[in-house]
C-alpha cells in the first residue's frame, strides 16, 4: 500500500521547508524513523524521518525545492495489504451512500486531499478547486495546478487593446533580464538557508515598523577583568571566555525590569512573555543561525559562557535541534566580532527588539573633572517594534544596561 510522506512542521511557527538533499532513492528499503531527506527552514536544519517501514516508491519533490508544511514530498510502499483492501473497500462504498448528498460528500472528500499551500493559494485568488483537474497522483490538485490556472485566467482576462499598445510581456521581460546581466556577471539561484534568511528578513521589514536608538558605554572595568582571568578560564574549562556572556547576563536581568522589551505584537494586542529566552546570532562561513538560550534570567556569566560554547559547536557541526532554535523572546547580536562599530539590526520576527553589541574600541574620553582618559568604549544599538514600545521605554532599557555595565566591579 502506498503511503504519503508530507513535510512535517520542524519548529515553532515554521510554515515551510526546503529539501536540501534526499538521503534515499526510489527502490530503497527504509525502516520507520529512518531519515529520508535533509531539510532547511528559517529556523533549523533537520532530517525528515520516515513515518513507515517499506520501499521508497516516488520522490515527488526535487532537491532545492521549498515545500509548505503538510505538502506531499514522497510515497512509500508498505506491506499493509489488509489496510489497502480496507481503504479500497471504503472508497468503493462512498459513491453508493446517500446519493442525494453526492455533491456535498465529493467536496468534503476532495478537501481532505488538498494541502495547506493549495488551499491558501486558492483562497488568495478566489478559486473554486472543484473547477480544477489535478495532475498529481490519483488526481490530486497540486500547487502547480493552481498556479497554472491563475496564470491562464490572467491571460484570458487581459484586455485585447493592451496587446496592440505594447509588445508581448515575455519580450520585455527578456530585455530586462539581458540588461541586468552583463558579460562576466554570474546569476546564482538562492536556496536553502540563504533563501530562508531572505524570506524572514523581508517579512520583518514589511510587517514591523522599526525604530532605532544607540548608547555608548564605558566598559573599561569589564575589559580589565576579562583580561585578568581569561587565561586561567581557558586552562580550566578548555574554551575561551568572550565578552558576550557578560552582555547577555546584563541584558537578561534588564529584561526582567523592562518586560515590554520581552513582548511581541499579536494582532491588536501585546503579549508579554513570561520566559526570557535570548536568541543569539551565530555565523558560519555561508549562513547565519539564531539559536536560543532558554531561561536566560536564571544564568550567570559561567552559565552563559558554557551555553554559548555548546550552541556554537552545534551550529558548526550542523546539529542544532528544533528546541535549540525555538522560543526566543529577544535577540542579541555580536556584530562587534567582525569590527563593526555601529549597525541598524533587523528585528527577529515576531520579537519586539534586537540589540547589537558593537566592537569595543579605545578612545579618548572627557571625564567628569574635564580630564581626558583612554577608555574602552562600546556602542549598543537597539532596534524596536514601534507598535509594541516607544522611544522612552527603549531609552530606559538602554540606560539600565549602560548603568549595570559601567558599574561592573573588577573584584
mmCIF file of C-alpha atoms in Angstrom:
data_model
loop_
_atom_site.group_PDB
_atom_site.id
_atom_site.type_symbol
_atom_site.label_atom_id
_atom_site.label_comp_id
_atom_site.label_asym_id
_atom_site.label_seq_id
_atom_site.Cartn_x
_atom_site.Cartn_y
_atom_site.Cartn_z
ATOM 1 C CA UNK A 1 0.000 0.000 0.000
ATOM 2 C CA UNK A 2 1.371 3.430 -0.968
ATOM 3 C CA UNK A 3 1.597 5.858 1.931
ATOM 4 C CA UNK A 4 2.142 9.604 1.700
ATOM 5 C CA UNK A 5 5.121 11.324 3.319
ATOM 6 C CA UNK A 6 4.432 15.011 3.937
ATOM 7 C CA UNK A 7 6.584 17.924 5.045
ATOM 8 C CA UNK A 8 6.471 17.957 8.863
ATOM 9 C CA UNK A 9 6.450 21.092 10.997
ATOM 10 C CA UNK A 10 10.069 21.345 12.093
ATOM 11 C CA UNK A 11 9.749 24.111 14.633
ATOM 12 C CA UNK A 12 7.594 26.755 16.213
ATOM 13 C CA UNK A 13 5.865 28.973 13.606
ATOM 14 C CA UNK A 14 7.653 27.166 10.741
ATOM 15 C CA UNK A 15 5.399 27.116 7.658
ATOM 16 C CA UNK A 16 7.689 25.635 5.000
ATOM 17 C CA UNK A 17 10.970 23.859 4.409
ATOM 18 C CA UNK A 18 13.450 23.389 1.570
ATOM 19 C CA UNK A 19 14.567 19.898 0.518
ATOM 20 C CA UNK A 20 18.346 20.312 0.522
ATOM 21 C CA UNK A 21 19.226 16.697 -0.197
ATOM 22 C CA UNK A 22 17.437 13.387 -0.495
ATOM 23 C CA UNK A 23 19.075 10.664 1.591
ATOM 24 C CA UNK A 24 17.200 7.870 -0.205
ATOM 25 C CA UNK A 25 16.427 6.835 -3.781
ATOM 26 C CA UNK A 26 13.447 5.164 -5.403
ATOM 27 C CA UNK A 27 13.557 1.466 -4.553
ATOM 28 C CA UNK A 28 15.414 1.879 -1.249
ATOM 29 C CA UNK A 29 14.168 -0.100 1.747
ATOM 30 C CA UNK A 30 13.659 2.038 4.867
ATOM 31 C CA UNK A 31 12.511 1.455 8.409
ATOM 32 C CA UNK A 32 10.220 3.668 10.408
ATOM 33 C CA UNK A 33 12.064 6.784 11.668
ATOM 34 C CA UNK A 34 14.930 6.361 9.167
ATOM 35 C CA UNK A 35 15.997 9.780 7.759
ATOM 36 C CA UNK A 36 14.648 10.441 4.264
ATOM 37 C CA UNK A 37 15.846 13.969 3.482
ATOM 38 C CA UNK A 38 17.809 16.915 4.806
ATOM 39 C CA UNK A 39 15.569 19.962 5.120
ATOM 40 C CA UNK A 40 16.319 23.622 5.785
ATOM 41 C CA UNK A 41 13.807 26.006 7.372
ATOM 42 C CA UNK A 42 14.153 29.589 8.552
ATOM 43 C CA UNK A 43 14.929 28.218 12.000
ATOM 44 C CA UNK A 44 16.869 24.980 11.726
ATOM 45 C CA UNK A 45 18.446 22.320 9.538
ATOM 46 C CA UNK A 46 16.879 18.932 10.209
ATOM 47 C CA UNK A 47 16.227 15.482 8.804
ATOM 48 C CA UNK A 48 12.759 14.298 7.811
ATOM 49 C CA UNK A 49 12.158 10.822 9.260
ATOM 50 C CA UNK A 50 10.055 8.140 7.617
ATOM 51 C CA UNK A 51 6.662 7.577 9.205
ATOM 52 C CA UNK A 52 6.522 3.996 7.917
ATOM 53 C CA UNK A 53 8.641 0.972 7.065
ATOM 54 C CA UNK A 54 8.669 -0.002 3.407
ATOM 55 C CA UNK A 55 10.072 0.778 -0.046
ATOM 56 C CA UNK A 56 10.508 4.271 -1.472
ATOM 57 C CA UNK A 57 8.119 4.412 -4.422
ATOM 58 C CA UNK A 58 8.383 8.025 -5.589
ATOM 59 C CA UNK A 59 10.227 11.213 -4.641
ATOM 60 C CA UNK A 60 7.671 13.870 -5.514
ATOM 61 C CA UNK A 61 9.788 16.941 -4.740
ATOM 62 C CA UNK A 62 13.150 17.770 -6.300
ATOM 63 C CA UNK A 63 16.146 18.964 -4.294
ATOM 64 C CA UNK A 64 16.334 22.727 -3.598
ATOM 65 C CA UNK A 65 12.535 22.949 -3.732
ATOM 66 C CA UNK A 66 10.631 24.797 -0.993
ATOM 67 C CA UNK A 67 7.548 22.960 0.248
ATOM 68 C CA UNK A 68 4.793 24.096 2.610
ATOM 69 C CA UNK A 69 4.200 22.195 5.848
ATOM 70 C CA UNK A 70 1.749 19.375 5.120
ATOM 71 C CA UNK A 71 2.571 19.159 1.408
ATOM 72 C CA UNK A 72 3.340 15.803 -0.179
ATOM 73 C CA UNK A 73 7.048 15.080 -0.685
ATOM 74 C CA UNK A 74 7.246 11.306 -1.277
ATOM 75 C CA UNK A 75 5.402 7.984 -1.492
ATOM 76 C CA UNK A 76 6.443 4.846 0.337
ATOM 77 C CA UNK A 77 5.110 1.353 -0.398
ATOM 78 C CA UNK A 78 4.276 -0.537 2.788
ATOM 79 C CA UNK A 79 3.250 -4.139 3.338
ATOM 80 C CA UNK A 80 -0.107 -3.211 4.809
ATOM 81 C CA UNK A 81 -2.167 -5.091 2.217
ATOM 82 C CA UNK A 82 -5.024 -5.544 4.612
ATOM 83 C CA UNK A 83 -5.130 -1.784 5.239
ATOM 84 C CA UNK A 84 -5.081 -1.185 1.496
ATOM 85 C CA UNK A 85 -8.007 -3.536 0.953
ATOM 86 C CA UNK A 86 -9.977 -1.806 3.712
ATOM 87 C CA UNK A 87 -9.310 1.620 2.191
ATOM 88 C CA UNK A 88 -10.274 0.425 -1.302
ATOM 89 C CA UNK A 89 -13.454 -1.124 0.067
ATOM 90 C CA UNK A 90 -14.327 2.143 1.833
ATOM 91 C CA UNK A 91 -13.707 4.185 -1.335
ATOM 92 C CA UNK A 92 -15.873 1.820 -3.385
ATOM 93 C CA UNK A 93 -18.717 2.225 -0.922
ATOM 94 C CA UNK A 94 -18.639 6.022 -0.716
ATOM 95 C CA UNK A 95 -20.453 6.859 -4.013
ATOM 96 C CA UNK A 96 -23.263 4.439 -3.148
ATOM 97 C CA UNK A 97 -24.060 6.058 0.179
ATOM 98 C CA UNK A 98 -26.589 8.884 0.350
ATOM 99 C CA UNK A 99 -26.951 9.640 -3.390
ATOM 100 C CA UNK A 100 -28.873 12.824 -2.611
ATOM 101 C CA UNK A 101 -25.767 14.300 -0.969
ATOM 102 C CA UNK A 102 -23.269 13.082 -3.561
ATOM 103 C CA UNK A 103 -22.025 16.545 -4.454
ATOM 104 C CA UNK A 104 -21.538 17.515 -0.809
ATOM 105 C CA UNK A 105 -19.688 14.275 0.004
ATOM 106 C CA UNK A 106 -17.443 14.659 -3.021
ATOM 107 C CA UNK A 107 -16.490 18.170 -1.970
ATOM 108 C CA UNK A 108 -15.648 17.054 1.550
ATOM 109 C CA UNK A 109 -13.649 14.082 0.275
ATOM 110 C CA UNK A 110 -11.603 16.213 -2.096
ATOM 111 C CA UNK A 111 -10.844 18.830 0.533
ATOM 112 C CA UNK A 112 -9.120 16.195 2.617
ATOM 113 C CA UNK A 113 -6.700 15.813 -0.297
ATOM 114 C CA UNK A 114 -5.835 19.496 -0.558
ATOM 115 C CA UNK A 115 -2.548 20.579 1.000
ATOM 116 C CA UNK A 116 -2.421 23.766 3.129
ATOM 117 C CA UNK A 117 -0.442 25.523 0.385
ATOM 118 C CA UNK A 118 -3.088 24.665 -2.242
ATOM 119 C CA UNK A 119 -5.932 25.886 -0.016
ATOM 120 C CA UNK A 120 -4.099 29.121 0.817
ATOM 121 C CA UNK A 121 -3.278 29.875 -2.833
ATOM 122 C CA UNK A 122 -6.813 29.084 -3.951
ATOM 123 C CA UNK A 123 -8.270 31.301 -1.233
ATOM 124 C CA UNK A 124 -5.945 34.152 -2.173
ATOM 125 C CA UNK A 125 -7.168 34.130 -5.781
ATOM 126 C CA UNK A 126 -10.790 33.149 -5.080
ATOM 127 C CA UNK A 127 -10.548 29.873 -6.986
ATOM 128 C CA UNK A 128 -13.106 27.073 -6.686
ATOM 129 C CA UNK A 129 -10.897 23.987 -6.545
ATOM 130 C CA UNK A 130 -13.748 21.850 -7.896
ATOM 131 C CA UNK A 131 -13.152 23.511 -11.280
ATOM 132 C CA UNK A 132 -9.566 22.274 -11.482
ATOM 133 C CA UNK A 133 -8.262 18.970 -12.803
ATOM 134 C CA UNK A 134 -5.408 17.674 -10.711
ATOM 135 C CA UNK A 135 -2.211 16.378 -12.273
ATOM 136 C CA UNK A 136 -0.910 14.817 -9.083
ATOM 137 C CA UNK A 137 -1.122 11.190 -8.080
ATOM 138 C CA UNK A 138 -4.703 9.954 -8.051
ATOM 139 C CA UNK A 139 -5.947 13.247 -9.452
ATOM 140 C CA UNK A 140 -4.579 15.227 -6.516
ATOM 141 C CA UNK A 141 -4.553 19.000 -7.116
ATOM 142 C CA UNK A 142 -1.079 20.418 -6.614
ATOM 143 C CA UNK A 143 0.173 23.960 -6.092
ATOM 144 C CA UNK A 144 1.421 23.951 -9.716
ATOM 145 C CA UNK A 145 -2.117 23.175 -10.895
ATOM 146 C CA UNK A 146 -3.453 26.228 -9.056
ATOM 147 C CA UNK A 147 -0.619 28.448 -10.297
ATOM 148 C CA UNK A 148 -1.224 27.309 -13.882
ATOM 149 C CA UNK A 149 -4.933 28.059 -13.507
ATOM 150 C CA UNK A 150 -4.170 31.536 -12.152
ATOM 151 C CA UNK A 151 -1.750 32.250 -14.994
ATOM 152 C CA UNK A 152 -4.272 31.016 -17.559
ATOM 153 C CA UNK A 153 -7.032 33.167 -16.075
ATOM 154 C CA UNK A 154 -4.815 36.243 -16.193
ATOM 155 C CA UNK A 155 -4.021 35.583 -19.852
ATOM 156 C CA UNK A 156 -7.667 35.081 -20.744
ATOM 157 C CA UNK A 157 -8.799 38.228 -18.929
ATOM 158 C CA UNK A 158 -6.095 40.545 -20.351
ATOM 159 C CA UNK A 159 -7.612 43.401 -22.454
ATOM 160 C CA UNK A 160 -7.145 42.969 -26.185
ATOM 161 C CA UNK A 161 -6.250 46.639 -26.708
ATOM 162 C CA UNK A 162 -3.224 46.272 -24.488
ATOM 163 C CA UNK A 163 -1.718 43.786 -26.933
ATOM 164 C CA UNK A 164 -1.860 46.417 -29.665
ATOM 165 C CA UNK A 165 -0.263 49.095 -27.485
ATOM 166 C CA UNK A 166 2.772 47.235 -26.231
ATOM 167 C CA UNK A 167 4.955 44.301 -27.246
ATOM 168 C CA UNK A 168 4.358 40.929 -25.586
ATOM 169 C CA UNK A 169 5.294 40.881 -21.902
ATOM 170 C CA UNK A 170 7.712 37.997 -22.359
ATOM 171 C CA UNK A 171 9.743 40.121 -24.794
ATOM 172 C CA UNK A 172 10.082 42.993 -22.321
ATOM 173 C CA UNK A 173 10.948 40.525 -19.573
ATOM 174 C CA UNK A 174 13.708 39.059 -21.731
ATOM 175 C CA UNK A 175 15.019 42.552 -22.441
ATOM 176 C CA UNK A 176 15.076 43.379 -18.704
ATOM 177 C CA UNK A 177 16.957 40.178 -17.929
ATOM 178 C CA UNK A 178 19.523 40.813 -20.662
ATOM 179 C CA UNK A 179 20.069 44.351 -19.356
ATOM 180 C CA UNK A 180 20.549 43.214 -15.761
ATOM 181 C CA UNK A 181 23.175 40.613 -16.681
ATOM 182 C CA UNK A 182 26.319 41.892 -18.350
ATOM 183 C CA UNK A 183 29.303 39.988 -19.665
ATOM 184 C CA UNK A 184 31.076 38.292 -16.779
ATOM 185 C CA UNK A 185 28.090 38.536 -14.415
ATOM 186 C CA UNK A 186 27.000 35.352 -12.696
ATOM 187 C CA UNK A 187 23.425 34.564 -11.656
ATOM 188 C CA UNK A 188 23.331 32.207 -8.650
ATOM 189 C CA UNK A 189 19.937 30.771 -7.603
ATOM 190 C CA UNK A 190 19.178 31.246 -3.912
ATOM 191 C CA UNK A 191 18.095 28.237 -1.886
ATOM 192 C CA UNK A 192 18.424 26.619 1.497
ATOM 193 C CA UNK A 193 19.441 28.732 4.476
ATOM 194 C CA UNK A 194 20.096 31.871 2.395
ATOM 195 C CA UNK A 195 16.566 31.778 0.997
ATOM 196 C CA UNK A 196 15.093 31.209 4.455
ATOM 197 C CA UNK A 197 17.016 34.195 5.824
ATOM 198 C CA UNK A 198 15.882 36.368 2.906
ATOM 199 C CA UNK A 199 12.237 35.478 3.444
ATOM 200 C CA UNK A 200 12.477 36.040 7.194
ATOM 201 C CA UNK A 201 14.149 39.432 6.905
ATOM 202 C CA UNK A 202 11.725 40.600 4.218
ATOM 203 C CA UNK A 203 8.785 39.598 6.403
ATOM 204 C CA UNK A 204 10.238 41.501 9.355
ATOM 205 C CA UNK A 205 10.845 44.732 7.440
ATOM 206 C CA UNK A 206 7.435 44.601 5.744
ATOM 207 C CA UNK A 207 5.416 43.843 8.889
ATOM 208 C CA UNK A 208 7.306 45.605 11.693
ATOM 209 C CA UNK A 209 7.676 49.412 11.905
ATOM 210 C CA UNK A 210 11.309 49.630 13.007
ATOM 211 C CA UNK A 211 12.762 52.367 15.203
ATOM 212 C CA UNK A 212 16.420 52.600 16.211
ATOM 213 C CA UNK A 213 18.495 54.068 19.008
ATOM 214 C CA UNK A 214 22.030 53.750 20.377
ATOM 215 C CA UNK A 215 24.078 54.429 23.506
ATOM 216 C CA UNK A 216 27.824 54.313 24.094
ATOM 217 C CA UNK A 217 29.044 52.503 27.186
ATOM 218 C CA UNK A 218 32.318 52.665 29.092
ATOM 219 C CA UNK A 219 33.306 49.023 29.687
ATOM 220 C CA UNK A 220 36.868 49.648 30.844
ATOM 221 C CA UNK A 221 36.409 47.759 34.124
ATOM 222 C CA UNK A 222 34.847 44.799 32.305
ATOM 223 C CA UNK A 223 37.719 44.664 29.806
ATOM 224 C CA UNK A 224 40.328 44.731 32.567
ATOM 225 C CA UNK A 225 38.548 41.974 34.493
ATOM 226 C CA UNK A 226 38.303 39.683 31.475
ATOM 227 C CA UNK A 227 41.952 40.270 30.563
ATOM 228 C CA UNK A 228 42.942 39.237 34.064
ATOM 229 C CA UNK A 229 41.022 35.931 34.179
ATOM 230 C CA UNK A 230 40.773 34.754 30.548
ATOM 231 C CA UNK A 231 43.983 32.684 30.688
ATOM 232 C CA UNK A 232 43.046 30.682 33.782
ATOM 233 C CA UNK A 233 39.481 30.386 32.492
ATOM 234 C CA UNK A 234 40.532 28.663 29.272
ATOM 235 C CA UNK A 235 43.051 26.459 31.065
ATOM 236 C CA UNK A 236 40.372 25.265 33.475
ATOM 237 C CA UNK A 237 37.427 24.863 31.070
ATOM 238 C CA UNK A 238 39.027 24.288 27.680
ATOM 239 C CA UNK A 239 37.293 27.129 25.831
ATOM 240 C CA UNK A 240 37.723 30.903 25.675
ATOM 241 C CA UNK A 241 35.828 33.492 27.686
ATOM 242 C CA UNK A 242 34.412 36.138 25.337
ATOM 243 C CA UNK A 243 32.621 39.356 26.216
ATOM 244 C CA UNK A 244 29.197 38.063 25.160
ATOM 245 C CA UNK A 245 28.361 36.201 28.412
ATOM 246 C CA UNK A 246 28.767 39.475 30.339
ATOM 247 C CA UNK A 247 26.495 41.382 27.964
ATOM 248 C CA UNK A 248 23.932 38.580 27.888
ATOM 249 C CA UNK A 249 23.703 38.349 31.681
ATOM 250 C CA UNK A 250 23.240 42.120 31.928
ATOM 251 C CA UNK A 251 20.573 42.161 29.201
ATOM 252 C CA UNK A 252 18.668 39.197 30.665
ATOM 253 C CA UNK A 253 18.411 40.876 34.063
ATOM 254 C CA UNK A 254 17.393 44.189 32.466
ATOM 255 C CA UNK A 255 14.587 42.429 30.580
ATOM 256 C CA UNK A 256 13.101 41.390 33.927
ATOM 257 C CA UNK A 257 12.894 45.058 34.876
ATOM 258 C CA UNK A 258 11.666 46.150 31.419
ATOM 259 C CA UNK A 259 9.248 43.399 30.302
ATOM 260 C CA UNK A 260 7.922 45.367 27.317
ATOM 261 C CA UNK A 261 11.223 44.607 25.535
ATOM 262 C CA UNK A 262 10.415 40.916 26.054
ATOM 263 C CA UNK A 263 6.980 41.204 24.459
ATOM 264 C CA UNK A 264 5.538 40.614 20.999
ATOM 265 C CA UNK A 265 2.795 42.109 18.829
ATOM 266 C CA UNK A 266 -0.198 39.803 18.298
ATOM 267 C CA UNK A 267 -2.853 41.299 16.017
ATOM 268 C CA UNK A 268 -4.361 44.060 18.188
ATOM 269 C CA UNK A 269 -2.708 43.032 21.450
ATOM 270 C CA UNK A 270 0.710 42.956 23.107
ATOM 271 C CA UNK A 271 1.793 39.637 24.592
ATOM 272 C CA UNK A 272 4.257 39.880 27.471
ATOM 273 C CA UNK A 273 6.381 36.737 27.532
ATOM 274 C CA UNK A 274 6.866 35.070 30.905
ATOM 275 C CA UNK A 275 10.082 33.323 29.918
ATOM 276 C CA UNK A 276 13.200 35.272 28.996
ATOM 277 C CA UNK A 277 14.836 33.340 26.160
ATOM 278 C CA UNK A 278 17.731 35.067 24.435
ATOM 279 C CA UNK A 279 18.234 34.383 20.736
ATOM 280 C CA UNK A 280 21.904 34.815 19.833
ATOM 281 C CA UNK A 281 23.206 35.131 16.284
ATOM 282 C CA UNK A 282 25.981 32.667 15.377
ATOM 283 C CA UNK A 283 27.548 32.852 11.919
ATOM 284 C CA UNK A 284 29.116 30.109 9.824
ATOM 285 C CA UNK A 285 31.077 30.621 6.607
ATOM 286 C CA UNK A 286 27.941 30.772 4.453
ATOM 287 C CA UNK A 287 24.956 31.243 6.768
ATOM 288 C CA UNK A 288 23.650 32.806 9.961
ATOM 289 C CA UNK A 289 21.809 30.851 12.635
ATOM 290 C CA UNK A 290 19.993 32.209 15.689
ATOM 291 C CA UNK A 291 19.783 29.523 18.394
ATOM 292 C CA UNK A 292 18.175 30.246 21.751
ATOM 293 C CA UNK A 293 19.441 30.324 25.339
ATOM 294 C CA UNK A 294 16.340 29.383 27.327
ATOM 295 C CA UNK A 295 15.567 30.778 30.801
ATOM 296 C CA UNK A 296 18.379 33.274 30.371
ATOM 297 C CA UNK A 297 17.450 35.202 33.519
ATOM 298 C CA UNK A 298 18.441 32.133 35.570
ATOM 299 C CA UNK A 299 22.022 32.000 34.237
ATOM 300 C CA UNK A 300 25.188 33.744 35.385
ATOM 301 C CA UNK A 301 28.287 34.522 33.308
ATOM 302 C CA UNK A 302 29.593 30.969 33.727
ATOM 303 C CA UNK A 303 26.288 29.512 32.544
ATOM 304 C CA UNK A 304 26.130 31.783 29.500
ATOM 305 C CA UNK A 305 29.727 31.003 28.531
ATOM 306 C CA UNK A 306 29.084 27.265 28.697
ATOM 307 C CA UNK A 307 25.797 27.519 26.785
ATOM 308 C CA UNK A 308 27.305 29.703 24.053
ATOM 309 C CA UNK A 309 30.171 27.249 23.622
ATOM 310 C CA UNK A 310 27.690 24.365 23.243
ATOM 311 C CA UNK A 311 25.498 26.229 20.746
ATOM 312 C CA UNK A 312 28.494 27.341 18.689
ATOM 313 C CA UNK A 313 29.696 23.730 18.447
ATOM 314 C CA UNK A 314 26.232 22.565 17.394
ATOM 315 C CA UNK A 315 25.967 25.333 14.799
ATOM 316 C CA UNK A 316 29.285 24.492 13.163
ATOM 317 C CA UNK A 317 28.567 20.747 13.207
ATOM 318 C CA UNK A 318 25.033 21.303 11.832
ATOM 319 C CA UNK A 319 23.418 19.511 14.794
ATOM 320 C CA UNK A 320 21.117 22.221 16.156
ATOM 321 C CA UNK A 321 17.776 20.767 17.252
ATOM 322 C CA UNK A 322 14.288 22.249 16.988
ATOM 323 C CA UNK A 323 14.427 23.026 20.703
ATOM 324 C CA UNK A 324 17.707 24.889 20.241
ATOM 325 C CA UNK A 325 16.061 27.166 17.666
ATOM 326 C CA UNK A 326 12.604 27.718 19.164
ATOM 327 C CA UNK A 327 11.108 30.046 21.740
ATOM 328 C CA UNK A 328 13.334 33.134 21.512
ATOM 329 C CA UNK A 329 11.871 36.317 23.015
ATOM 330 C CA UNK A 330 14.729 38.826 22.484
ATOM 331 C CA UNK A 331 17.782 38.733 20.202
ATOM 332 C CA UNK A 332 21.337 39.850 20.931
ATOM 333 C CA UNK A 333 23.813 40.083 18.069
ATOM 334 C CA UNK A 334 27.611 40.294 18.374
ATOM 335 C CA UNK A 335 28.330 42.487 15.356
ATOM 336 C CA UNK A 336 31.477 43.693 17.084
ATOM 337 C CA UNK A 337 33.108 40.333 16.389
ATOM 338 C CA UNK A 338 33.837 41.454 12.812
ATOM 339 C CA UNK A 339 34.848 45.018 13.664
ATOM 340 C CA UNK A 340 31.528 46.835 13.322
ATOM 341 C CA UNK A 341 31.162 49.948 15.473
ATOM 342 C CA UNK A 342 27.571 50.813 14.519
ATOM 343 C CA UNK A 343 24.675 48.934 12.922
ATOM 344 C CA UNK A 344 20.910 49.027 12.490
ATOM 345 C CA UNK A 345 19.787 45.430 13.090
ATOM 346 C CA UNK A 346 16.594 43.961 11.639
ATOM 347 C CA UNK A 347 14.251 42.563 14.284
ATOM 348 C CA UNK A 348 13.949 38.791 14.511
ATOM 349 C CA UNK A 349 10.221 38.458 13.741
ATOM 350 C CA UNK A 350 7.964 38.147 15.771
ATOM 351 C CA UNK A 351 10.085 39.541 18.612
ATOM 352 C CA UNK A 352 9.855 43.216 19.594
ATOM 353 C CA UNK A 353 13.536 44.133 19.806
ATOM 354 C CA UNK A 354 17.102 43.209 18.897
ATOM 355 C CA UNK A 355 20.352 44.506 20.402
ATOM 356 C CA UNK A 356 23.657 44.686 18.544
ATOM 357 C CA UNK A 357 26.831 44.724 20.638
ATOM 358 C CA UNK A 358 29.460 46.542 18.610
ATOM 359 C CA UNK A 359 33.246 46.378 18.697
ATOM 360 C CA UNK A 360 34.991 47.536 21.878
ATOM 361 C CA UNK A 361 37.451 50.306 20.980
ATOM 362 C CA UNK A 362 39.785 52.528 22.987
ATOM 363 C CA UNK A 363 39.010 56.219 22.749
ATOM 364 C CA UNK A 364 39.981 59.450 24.449
ATOM 365 C CA UNK A 365 37.050 60.355 26.708
ATOM 366 C CA UNK A 366 36.463 63.570 28.624
ATOM 367 C CA UNK A 367 35.902 62.704 32.306
ATOM 368 C CA UNK A 368 33.631 64.466 34.801
ATOM 369 C CA UNK A 369 36.542 66.609 36.006
ATOM 370 C CA UNK A 370 37.274 67.606 32.383
ATOM 371 C CA UNK A 371 40.405 65.475 32.278
ATOM 372 C CA UNK A 372 40.968 63.196 29.282
ATOM 373 C CA UNK A 373 41.476 59.463 29.725
ATOM 374 C CA UNK A 374 41.820 56.472 27.419
ATOM 375 C CA UNK A 375 38.766 54.283 27.984
ATOM 376 C CA UNK A 376 37.348 51.110 26.417
ATOM 377 C CA UNK A 377 34.035 52.076 24.797
ATOM 378 C CA UNK A 378 31.302 50.061 23.103
ATOM 379 C CA UNK A 379 28.158 51.092 21.209
ATOM 380 C CA UNK A 380 24.918 49.251 21.938
ATOM 381 C CA UNK A 381 22.466 49.563 19.014
ATOM 382 C CA UNK A 382 18.809 48.724 19.610
ATOM 383 C CA UNK A 383 16.030 48.234 17.041
ATOM 384 C CA UNK A 384 12.467 48.096 18.369
ATOM 385 C CA UNK A 385 8.969 47.318 17.116
ATOM 386 C CA UNK A 386 7.284 50.722 17.370
ATOM 387 C CA UNK A 387 3.881 49.047 17.703
ATOM 388 C CA UNK A 388 4.963 47.435 20.981
ATOM 389 C CA UNK A 389 7.056 50.175 22.573
ATOM 390 C CA UNK A 390 8.217 53.720 22.021
ATOM 391 C CA UNK A 391 11.480 55.604 22.377
ATOM 392 C CA UNK A 392 11.021 56.288 26.087
ATOM 393 C CA UNK A 393 10.817 52.599 27.000
ATOM 394 C CA UNK A 394 13.739 51.793 24.709
ATOM 395 C CA UNK A 395 15.824 54.592 26.215
ATOM 396 C CA UNK A 396 15.138 53.475 29.774
ATOM 397 C CA UNK A 397 16.129 49.919 28.930
ATOM 398 C CA UNK A 398 19.411 51.002 27.333
ATOM 399 C CA UNK A 399 20.235 53.335 30.215
ATOM 400 C CA UNK A 400 19.660 50.459 32.637
ATOM 401 C CA UNK A 401 22.002 48.186 30.664
ATOM 402 C CA UNK A 402 24.563 51.003 30.397
ATOM 403 C CA UNK A 403 24.481 51.663 34.152
ATOM 404 C CA UNK A 404 24.995 47.983 35.027
ATOM 405 C CA UNK A 405 27.917 47.566 32.622
ATOM 406 C CA UNK A 406 29.644 50.759 33.718
ATOM 407 C CA UNK A 407 29.210 49.758 37.377
ATOM 408 C CA UNK A 408 30.965 46.438 36.794
ATOM 409 C CA UNK A 409 33.317 45.539 39.629
ATOM 410 C CA UNK A 410 36.730 44.037 38.904
ATOM 411 C CA UNK A 411 36.668 42.068 42.159
#
